[in-house]
mmCIF file of N, CA and C in Angstrom:
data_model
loop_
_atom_site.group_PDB
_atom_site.id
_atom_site.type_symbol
_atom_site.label_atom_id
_atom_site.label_comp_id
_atom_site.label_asym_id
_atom_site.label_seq_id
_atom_site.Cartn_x
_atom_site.Cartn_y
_atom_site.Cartn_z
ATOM 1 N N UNK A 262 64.488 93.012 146.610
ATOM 2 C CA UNK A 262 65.725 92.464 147.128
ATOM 3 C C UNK A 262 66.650 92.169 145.960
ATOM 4 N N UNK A 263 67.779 92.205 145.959
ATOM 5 C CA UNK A 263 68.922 92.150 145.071
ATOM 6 C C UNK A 263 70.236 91.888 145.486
ATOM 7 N N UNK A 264 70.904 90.874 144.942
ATOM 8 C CA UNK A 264 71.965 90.440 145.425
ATOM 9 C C UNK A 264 73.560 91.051 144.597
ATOM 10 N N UNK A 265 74.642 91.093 144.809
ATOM 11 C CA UNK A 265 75.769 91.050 143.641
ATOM 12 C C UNK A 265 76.689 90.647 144.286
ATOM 13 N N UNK A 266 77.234 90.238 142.517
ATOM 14 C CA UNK A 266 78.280 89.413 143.217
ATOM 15 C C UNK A 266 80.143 89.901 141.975
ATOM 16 N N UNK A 267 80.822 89.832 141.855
ATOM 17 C CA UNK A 267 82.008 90.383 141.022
ATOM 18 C C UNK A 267 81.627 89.730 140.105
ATOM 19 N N UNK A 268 81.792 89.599 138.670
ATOM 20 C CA UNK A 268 81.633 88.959 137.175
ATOM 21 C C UNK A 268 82.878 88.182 137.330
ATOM 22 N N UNK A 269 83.737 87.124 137.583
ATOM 23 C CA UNK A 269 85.320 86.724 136.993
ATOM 24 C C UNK A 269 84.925 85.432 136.046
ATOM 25 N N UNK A 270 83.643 85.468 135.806
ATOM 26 C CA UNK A 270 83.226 83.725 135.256
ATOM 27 C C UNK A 270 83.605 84.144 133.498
ATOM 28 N N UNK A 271 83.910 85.327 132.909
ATOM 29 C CA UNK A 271 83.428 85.380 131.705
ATOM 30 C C UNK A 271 84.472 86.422 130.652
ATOM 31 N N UNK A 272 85.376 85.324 130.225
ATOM 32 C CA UNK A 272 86.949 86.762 129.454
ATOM 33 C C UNK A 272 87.360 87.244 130.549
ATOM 34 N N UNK A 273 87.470 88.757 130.466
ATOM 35 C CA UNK A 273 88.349 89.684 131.232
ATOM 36 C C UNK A 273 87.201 90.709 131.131
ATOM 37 N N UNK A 274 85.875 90.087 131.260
ATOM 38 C CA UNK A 274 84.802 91.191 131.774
ATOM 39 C C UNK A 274 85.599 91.608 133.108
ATOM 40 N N UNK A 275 84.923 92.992 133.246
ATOM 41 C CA UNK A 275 85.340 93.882 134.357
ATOM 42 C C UNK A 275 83.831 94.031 134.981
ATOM 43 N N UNK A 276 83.447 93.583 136.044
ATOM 44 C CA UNK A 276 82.177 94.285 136.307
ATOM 45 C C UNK A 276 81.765 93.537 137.557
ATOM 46 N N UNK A 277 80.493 93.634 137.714
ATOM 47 C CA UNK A 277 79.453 92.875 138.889
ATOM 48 C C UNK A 277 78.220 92.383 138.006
ATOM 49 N N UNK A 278 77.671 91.608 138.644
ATOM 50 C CA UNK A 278 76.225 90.972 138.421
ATOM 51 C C UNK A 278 75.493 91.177 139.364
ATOM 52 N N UNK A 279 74.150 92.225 138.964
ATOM 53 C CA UNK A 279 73.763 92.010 140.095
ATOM 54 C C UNK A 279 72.059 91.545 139.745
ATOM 55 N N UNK A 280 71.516 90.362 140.658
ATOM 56 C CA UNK A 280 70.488 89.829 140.373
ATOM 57 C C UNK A 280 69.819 90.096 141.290
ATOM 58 N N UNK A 281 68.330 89.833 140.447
ATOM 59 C CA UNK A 281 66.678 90.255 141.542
ATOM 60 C C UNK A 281 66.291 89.327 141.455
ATOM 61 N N UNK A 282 65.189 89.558 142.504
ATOM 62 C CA UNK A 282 64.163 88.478 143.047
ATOM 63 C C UNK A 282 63.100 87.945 141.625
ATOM 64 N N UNK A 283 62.621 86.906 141.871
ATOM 65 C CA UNK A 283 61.898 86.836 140.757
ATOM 66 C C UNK A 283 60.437 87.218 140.924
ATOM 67 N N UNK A 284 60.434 87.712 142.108
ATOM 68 C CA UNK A 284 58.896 88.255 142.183
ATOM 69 C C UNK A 284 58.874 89.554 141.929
ATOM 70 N N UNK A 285 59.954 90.469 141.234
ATOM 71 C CA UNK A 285 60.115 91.965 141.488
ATOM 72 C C UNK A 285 58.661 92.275 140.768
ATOM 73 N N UNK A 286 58.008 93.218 141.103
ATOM 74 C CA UNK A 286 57.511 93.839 140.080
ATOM 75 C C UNK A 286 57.503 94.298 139.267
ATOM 76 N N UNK A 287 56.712 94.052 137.898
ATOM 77 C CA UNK A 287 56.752 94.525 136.472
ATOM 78 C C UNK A 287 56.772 95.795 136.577
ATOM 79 N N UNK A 288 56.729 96.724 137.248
ATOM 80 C CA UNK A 288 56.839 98.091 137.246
ATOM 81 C C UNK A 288 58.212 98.470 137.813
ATOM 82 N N UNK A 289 59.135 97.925 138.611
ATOM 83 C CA UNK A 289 60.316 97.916 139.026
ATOM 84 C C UNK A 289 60.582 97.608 137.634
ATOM 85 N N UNK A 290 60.754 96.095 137.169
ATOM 86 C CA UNK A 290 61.313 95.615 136.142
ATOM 87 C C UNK A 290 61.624 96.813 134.942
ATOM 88 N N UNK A 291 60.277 97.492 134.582
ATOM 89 C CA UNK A 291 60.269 97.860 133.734
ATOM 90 C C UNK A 291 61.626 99.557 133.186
ATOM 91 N N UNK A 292 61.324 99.788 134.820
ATOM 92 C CA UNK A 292 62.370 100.869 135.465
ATOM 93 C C UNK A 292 63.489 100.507 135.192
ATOM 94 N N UNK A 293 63.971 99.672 135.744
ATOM 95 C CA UNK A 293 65.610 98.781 135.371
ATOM 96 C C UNK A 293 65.462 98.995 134.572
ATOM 97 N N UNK A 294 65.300 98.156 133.180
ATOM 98 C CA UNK A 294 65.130 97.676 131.678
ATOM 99 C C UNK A 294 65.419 99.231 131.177
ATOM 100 N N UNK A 295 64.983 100.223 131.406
ATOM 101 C CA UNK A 295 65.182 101.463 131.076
ATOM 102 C C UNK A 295 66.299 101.884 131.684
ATOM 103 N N UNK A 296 66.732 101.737 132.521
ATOM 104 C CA UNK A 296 68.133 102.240 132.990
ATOM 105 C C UNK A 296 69.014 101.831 132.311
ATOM 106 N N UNK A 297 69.004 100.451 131.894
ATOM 107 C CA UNK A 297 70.151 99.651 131.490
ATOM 108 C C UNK A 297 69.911 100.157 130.566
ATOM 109 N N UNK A 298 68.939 100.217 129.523
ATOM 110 C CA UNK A 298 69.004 100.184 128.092
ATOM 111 C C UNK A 298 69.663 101.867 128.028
ATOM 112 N N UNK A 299 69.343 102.743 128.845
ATOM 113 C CA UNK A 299 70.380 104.129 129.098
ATOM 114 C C UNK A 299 71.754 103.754 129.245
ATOM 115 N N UNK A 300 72.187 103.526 130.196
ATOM 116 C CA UNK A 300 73.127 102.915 130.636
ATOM 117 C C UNK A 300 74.069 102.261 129.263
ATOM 118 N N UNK A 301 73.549 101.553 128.367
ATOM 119 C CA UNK A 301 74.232 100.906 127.220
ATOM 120 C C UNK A 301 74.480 102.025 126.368
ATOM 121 N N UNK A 302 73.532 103.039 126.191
ATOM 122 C CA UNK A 302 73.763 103.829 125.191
ATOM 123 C C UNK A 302 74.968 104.894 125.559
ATOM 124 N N UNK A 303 74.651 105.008 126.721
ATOM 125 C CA UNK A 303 75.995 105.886 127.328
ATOM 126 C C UNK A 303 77.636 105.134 127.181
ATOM 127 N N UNK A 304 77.207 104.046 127.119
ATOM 128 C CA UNK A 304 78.695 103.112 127.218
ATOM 129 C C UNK A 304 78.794 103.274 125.758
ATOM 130 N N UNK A 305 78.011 102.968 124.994
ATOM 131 C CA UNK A 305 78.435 102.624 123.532
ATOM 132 C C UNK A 305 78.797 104.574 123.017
ATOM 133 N N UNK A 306 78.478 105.323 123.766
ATOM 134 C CA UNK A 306 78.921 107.053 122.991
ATOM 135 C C UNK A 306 79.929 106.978 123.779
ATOM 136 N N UNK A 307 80.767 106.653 124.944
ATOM 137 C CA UNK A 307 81.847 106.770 124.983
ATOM 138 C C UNK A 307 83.054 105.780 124.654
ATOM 139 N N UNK A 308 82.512 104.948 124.153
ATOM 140 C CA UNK A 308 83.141 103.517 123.498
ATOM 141 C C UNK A 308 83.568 104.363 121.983
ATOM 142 N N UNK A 309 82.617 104.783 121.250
ATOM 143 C CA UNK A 309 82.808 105.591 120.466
ATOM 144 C C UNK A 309 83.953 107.324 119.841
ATOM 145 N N UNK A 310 84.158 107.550 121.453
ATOM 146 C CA UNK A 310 85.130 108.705 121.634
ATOM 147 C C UNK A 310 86.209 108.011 121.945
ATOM 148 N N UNK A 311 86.941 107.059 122.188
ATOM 149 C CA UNK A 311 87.813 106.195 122.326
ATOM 150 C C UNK A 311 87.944 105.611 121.378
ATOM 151 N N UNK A 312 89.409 104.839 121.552
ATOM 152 C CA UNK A 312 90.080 103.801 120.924
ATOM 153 C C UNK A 312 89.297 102.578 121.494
ATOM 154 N N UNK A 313 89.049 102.749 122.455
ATOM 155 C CA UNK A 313 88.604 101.353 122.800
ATOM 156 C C UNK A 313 86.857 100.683 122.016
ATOM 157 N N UNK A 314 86.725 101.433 121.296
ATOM 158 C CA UNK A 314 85.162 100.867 120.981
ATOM 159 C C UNK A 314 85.537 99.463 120.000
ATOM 160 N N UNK A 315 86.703 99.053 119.814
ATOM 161 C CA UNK A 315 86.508 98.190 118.988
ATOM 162 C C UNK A 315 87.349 96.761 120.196
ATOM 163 N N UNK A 316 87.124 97.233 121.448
ATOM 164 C CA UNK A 316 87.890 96.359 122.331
ATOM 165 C C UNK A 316 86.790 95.541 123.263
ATOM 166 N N UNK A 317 85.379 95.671 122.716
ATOM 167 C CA UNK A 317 84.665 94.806 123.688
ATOM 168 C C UNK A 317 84.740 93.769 123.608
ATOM 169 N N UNK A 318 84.427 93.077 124.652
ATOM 170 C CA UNK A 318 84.895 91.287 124.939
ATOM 171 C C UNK A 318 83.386 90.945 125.564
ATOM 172 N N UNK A 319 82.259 91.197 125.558
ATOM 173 C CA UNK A 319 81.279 90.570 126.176
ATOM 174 C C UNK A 319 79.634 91.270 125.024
ATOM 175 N N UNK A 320 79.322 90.129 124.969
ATOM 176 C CA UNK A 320 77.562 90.499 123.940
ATOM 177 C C UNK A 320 76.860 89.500 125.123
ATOM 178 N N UNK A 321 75.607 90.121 124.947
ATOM 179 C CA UNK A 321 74.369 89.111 125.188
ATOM 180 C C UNK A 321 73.158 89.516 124.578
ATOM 181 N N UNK A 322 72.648 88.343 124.661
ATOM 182 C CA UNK A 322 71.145 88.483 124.306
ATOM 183 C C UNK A 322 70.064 87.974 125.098
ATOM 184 N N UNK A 323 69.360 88.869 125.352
ATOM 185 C CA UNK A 323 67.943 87.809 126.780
ATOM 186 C C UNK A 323 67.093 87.103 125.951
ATOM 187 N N UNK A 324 66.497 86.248 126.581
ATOM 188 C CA UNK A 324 65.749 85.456 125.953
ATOM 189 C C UNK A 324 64.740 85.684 127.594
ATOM 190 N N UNK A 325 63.599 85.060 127.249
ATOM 191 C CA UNK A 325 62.191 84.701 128.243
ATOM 192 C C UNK A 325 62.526 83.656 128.312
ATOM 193 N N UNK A 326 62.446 82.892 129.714
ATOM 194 C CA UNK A 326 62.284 81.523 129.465
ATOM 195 C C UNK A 326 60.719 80.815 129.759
ATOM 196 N N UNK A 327 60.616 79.990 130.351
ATOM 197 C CA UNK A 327 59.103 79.433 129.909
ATOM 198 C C UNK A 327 58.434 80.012 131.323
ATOM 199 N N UNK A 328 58.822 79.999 132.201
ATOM 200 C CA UNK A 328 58.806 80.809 133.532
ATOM 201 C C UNK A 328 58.443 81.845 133.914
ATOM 202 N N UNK A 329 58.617 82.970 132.504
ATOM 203 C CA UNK A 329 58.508 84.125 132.618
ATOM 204 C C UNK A 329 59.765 84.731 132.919
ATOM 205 N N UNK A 330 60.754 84.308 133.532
ATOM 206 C CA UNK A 330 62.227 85.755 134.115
ATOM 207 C C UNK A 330 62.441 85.273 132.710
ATOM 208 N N UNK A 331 63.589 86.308 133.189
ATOM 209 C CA UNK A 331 64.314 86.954 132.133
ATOM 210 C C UNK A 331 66.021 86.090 132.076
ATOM 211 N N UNK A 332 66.718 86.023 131.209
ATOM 212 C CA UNK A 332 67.899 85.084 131.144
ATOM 213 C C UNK A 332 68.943 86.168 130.187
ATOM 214 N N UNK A 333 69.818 86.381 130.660
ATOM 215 C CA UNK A 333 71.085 87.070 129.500
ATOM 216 C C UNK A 333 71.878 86.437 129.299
ATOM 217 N N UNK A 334 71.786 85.768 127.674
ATOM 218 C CA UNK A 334 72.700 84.781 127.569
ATOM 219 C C UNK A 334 73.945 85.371 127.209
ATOM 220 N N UNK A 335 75.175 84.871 127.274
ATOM 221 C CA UNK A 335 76.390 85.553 127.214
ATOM 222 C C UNK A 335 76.742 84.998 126.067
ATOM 223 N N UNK A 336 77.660 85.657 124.722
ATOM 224 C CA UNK A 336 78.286 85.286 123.681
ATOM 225 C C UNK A 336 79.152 86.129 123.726
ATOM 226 N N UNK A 337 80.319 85.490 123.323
ATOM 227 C CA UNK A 337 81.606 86.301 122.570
ATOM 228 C C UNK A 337 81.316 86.940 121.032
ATOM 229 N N UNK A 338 81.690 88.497 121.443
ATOM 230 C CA UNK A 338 80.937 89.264 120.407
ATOM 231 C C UNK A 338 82.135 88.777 119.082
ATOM 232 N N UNK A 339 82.760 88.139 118.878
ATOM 233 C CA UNK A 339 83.510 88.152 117.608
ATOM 234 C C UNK A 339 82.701 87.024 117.212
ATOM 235 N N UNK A 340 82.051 86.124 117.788
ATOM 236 C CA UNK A 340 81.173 84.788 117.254
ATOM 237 C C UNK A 340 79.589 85.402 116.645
ATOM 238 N N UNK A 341 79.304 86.758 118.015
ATOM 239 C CA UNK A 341 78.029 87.141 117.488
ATOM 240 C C UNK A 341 78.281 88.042 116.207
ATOM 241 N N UNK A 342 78.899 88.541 115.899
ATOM 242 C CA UNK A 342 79.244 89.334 114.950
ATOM 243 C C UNK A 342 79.455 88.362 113.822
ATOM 244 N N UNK A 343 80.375 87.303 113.773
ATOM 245 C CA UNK A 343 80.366 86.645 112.390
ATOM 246 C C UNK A 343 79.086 85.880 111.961
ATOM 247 N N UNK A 344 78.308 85.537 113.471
ATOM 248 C CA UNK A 344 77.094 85.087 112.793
ATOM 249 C C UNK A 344 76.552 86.399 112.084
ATOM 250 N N UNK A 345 76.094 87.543 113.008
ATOM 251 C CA UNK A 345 75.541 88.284 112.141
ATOM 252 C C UNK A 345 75.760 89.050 110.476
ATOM 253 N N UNK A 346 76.975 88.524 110.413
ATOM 254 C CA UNK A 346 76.788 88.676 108.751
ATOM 255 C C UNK A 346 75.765 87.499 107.764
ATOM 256 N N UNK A 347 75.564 86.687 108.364
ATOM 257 C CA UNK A 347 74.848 85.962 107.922
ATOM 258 C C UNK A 347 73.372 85.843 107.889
ATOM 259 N N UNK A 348 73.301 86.343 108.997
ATOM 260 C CA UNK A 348 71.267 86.150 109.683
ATOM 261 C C UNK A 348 71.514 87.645 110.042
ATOM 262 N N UNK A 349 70.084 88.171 110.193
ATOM 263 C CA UNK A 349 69.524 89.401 110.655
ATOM 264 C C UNK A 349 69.554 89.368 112.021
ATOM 265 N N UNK A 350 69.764 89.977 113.005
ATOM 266 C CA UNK A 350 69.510 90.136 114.419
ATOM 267 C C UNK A 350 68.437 89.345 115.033
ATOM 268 N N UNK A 351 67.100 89.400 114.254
ATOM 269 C CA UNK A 351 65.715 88.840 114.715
ATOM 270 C C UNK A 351 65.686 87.390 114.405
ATOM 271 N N UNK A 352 66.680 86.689 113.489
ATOM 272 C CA UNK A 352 67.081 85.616 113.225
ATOM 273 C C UNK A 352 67.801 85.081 114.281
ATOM 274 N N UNK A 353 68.495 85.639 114.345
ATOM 275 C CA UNK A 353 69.906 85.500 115.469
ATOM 276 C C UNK A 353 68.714 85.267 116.105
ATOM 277 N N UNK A 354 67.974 86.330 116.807
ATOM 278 C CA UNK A 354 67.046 86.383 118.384
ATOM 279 C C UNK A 354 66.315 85.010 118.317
ATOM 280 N N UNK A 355 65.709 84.675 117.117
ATOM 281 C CA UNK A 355 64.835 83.178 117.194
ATOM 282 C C UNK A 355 65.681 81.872 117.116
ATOM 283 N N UNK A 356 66.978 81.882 116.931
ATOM 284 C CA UNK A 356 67.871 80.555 116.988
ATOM 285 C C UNK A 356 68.237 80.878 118.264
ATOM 286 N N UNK A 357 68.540 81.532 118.982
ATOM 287 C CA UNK A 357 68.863 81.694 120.484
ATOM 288 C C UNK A 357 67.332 81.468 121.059
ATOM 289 N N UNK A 358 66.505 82.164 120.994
ATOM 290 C CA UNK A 358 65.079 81.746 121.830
ATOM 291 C C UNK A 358 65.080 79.583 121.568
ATOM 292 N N UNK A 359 65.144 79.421 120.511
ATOM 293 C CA UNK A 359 65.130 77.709 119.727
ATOM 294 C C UNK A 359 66.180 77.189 120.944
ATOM 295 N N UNK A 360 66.932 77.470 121.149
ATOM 296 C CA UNK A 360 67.989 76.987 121.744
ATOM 297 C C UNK A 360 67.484 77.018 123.302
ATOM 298 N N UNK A 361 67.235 77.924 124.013
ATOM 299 C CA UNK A 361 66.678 77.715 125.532
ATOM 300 C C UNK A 361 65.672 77.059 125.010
ATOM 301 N N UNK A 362 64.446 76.605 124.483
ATOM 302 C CA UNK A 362 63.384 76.325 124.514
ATOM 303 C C UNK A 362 63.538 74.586 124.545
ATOM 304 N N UNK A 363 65.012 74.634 123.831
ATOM 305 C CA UNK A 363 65.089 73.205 124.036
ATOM 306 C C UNK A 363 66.168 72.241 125.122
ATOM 307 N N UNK A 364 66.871 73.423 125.491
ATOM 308 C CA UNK A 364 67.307 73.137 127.353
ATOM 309 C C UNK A 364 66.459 73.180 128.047
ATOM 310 N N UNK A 365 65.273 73.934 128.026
ATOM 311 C CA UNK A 365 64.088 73.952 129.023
ATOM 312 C C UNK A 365 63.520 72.730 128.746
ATOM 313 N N UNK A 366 63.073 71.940 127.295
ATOM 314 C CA UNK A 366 62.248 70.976 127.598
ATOM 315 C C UNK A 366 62.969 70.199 126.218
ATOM 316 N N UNK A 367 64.048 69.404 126.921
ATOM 317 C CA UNK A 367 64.488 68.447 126.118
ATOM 318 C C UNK A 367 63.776 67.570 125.338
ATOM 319 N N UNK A 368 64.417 66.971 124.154
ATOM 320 C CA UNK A 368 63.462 66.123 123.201
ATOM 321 C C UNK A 368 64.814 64.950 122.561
ATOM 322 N N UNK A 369 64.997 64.201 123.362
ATOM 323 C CA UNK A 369 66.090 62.940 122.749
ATOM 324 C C UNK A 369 65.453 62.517 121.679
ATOM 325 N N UNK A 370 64.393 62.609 120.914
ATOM 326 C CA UNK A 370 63.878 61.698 120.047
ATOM 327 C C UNK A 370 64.782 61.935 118.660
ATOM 328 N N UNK A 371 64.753 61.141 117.279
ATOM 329 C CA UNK A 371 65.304 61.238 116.384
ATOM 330 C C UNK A 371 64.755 62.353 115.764
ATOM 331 N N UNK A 372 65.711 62.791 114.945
ATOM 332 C CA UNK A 372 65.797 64.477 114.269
ATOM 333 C C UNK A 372 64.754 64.005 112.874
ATOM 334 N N UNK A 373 65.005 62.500 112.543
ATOM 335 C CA UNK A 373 64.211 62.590 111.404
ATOM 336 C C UNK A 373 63.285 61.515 111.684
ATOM 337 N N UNK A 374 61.878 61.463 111.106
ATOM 338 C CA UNK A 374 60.444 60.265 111.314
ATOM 339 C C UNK A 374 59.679 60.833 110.166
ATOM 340 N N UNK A 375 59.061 59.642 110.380
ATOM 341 C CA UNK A 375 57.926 59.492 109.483
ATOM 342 C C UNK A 375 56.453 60.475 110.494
ATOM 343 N N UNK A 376 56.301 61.627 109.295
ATOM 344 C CA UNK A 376 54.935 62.071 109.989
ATOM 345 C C UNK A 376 53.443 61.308 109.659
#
């Protein structure tokens, strides 16, 4: 089962969202995940034959959450890009994983103690 709905929450994305059940099967899942990841490469070779490849307005990155689904977090690619001059991608990927891990299971305590 799968729902969609128009994207207007995010810039001047143009698109739909469309979300699954969380019981899909890992063998469905895995099908998608391959489409899309087609799907991107096709966008980015004709992003490339255009003027427009330097006009995208939407990045993400998934993270797992503790649950198991899957989450695409949304960033503005001029923010992900200036970080990435700084950190490596897999860097980037573990300060974003750090970051849900600690919306999932908050910790008010003080940043600094005695161990």
């Amino acid at each position: 089962m799968f729902e969609c709905k128009e994207d207007e929450d995010f810039g001047s994305v143009q698109g739909e969202i469309v979300s699954i059940a969380d019981d899909t099967q890992d063998a469905v899942l895995d099908a998608l995940q391959t489409l899309y990841d087609d799907l991107q490469e096709e966008l980015e070779q004709i992003l490339e034959q255009t003027d427009e490849g330097l006009m995208m307005n939407a990045a993400g990155m998934e993270v797992k959450l503790k649950d198991g689904s899957i989450c695409t977090l949304r960033v503005a690619p001029d923010v992900t890009a200036r970080i990435l001059t700084v950190l490596e991608f897999d860097e980037l990927q573990a300060f974003v994983e750090n970051i849900a891990r600690s919306v999932e299971e908050p910790d008010s305590g003080h940043f600094c103690h005695n161990k």
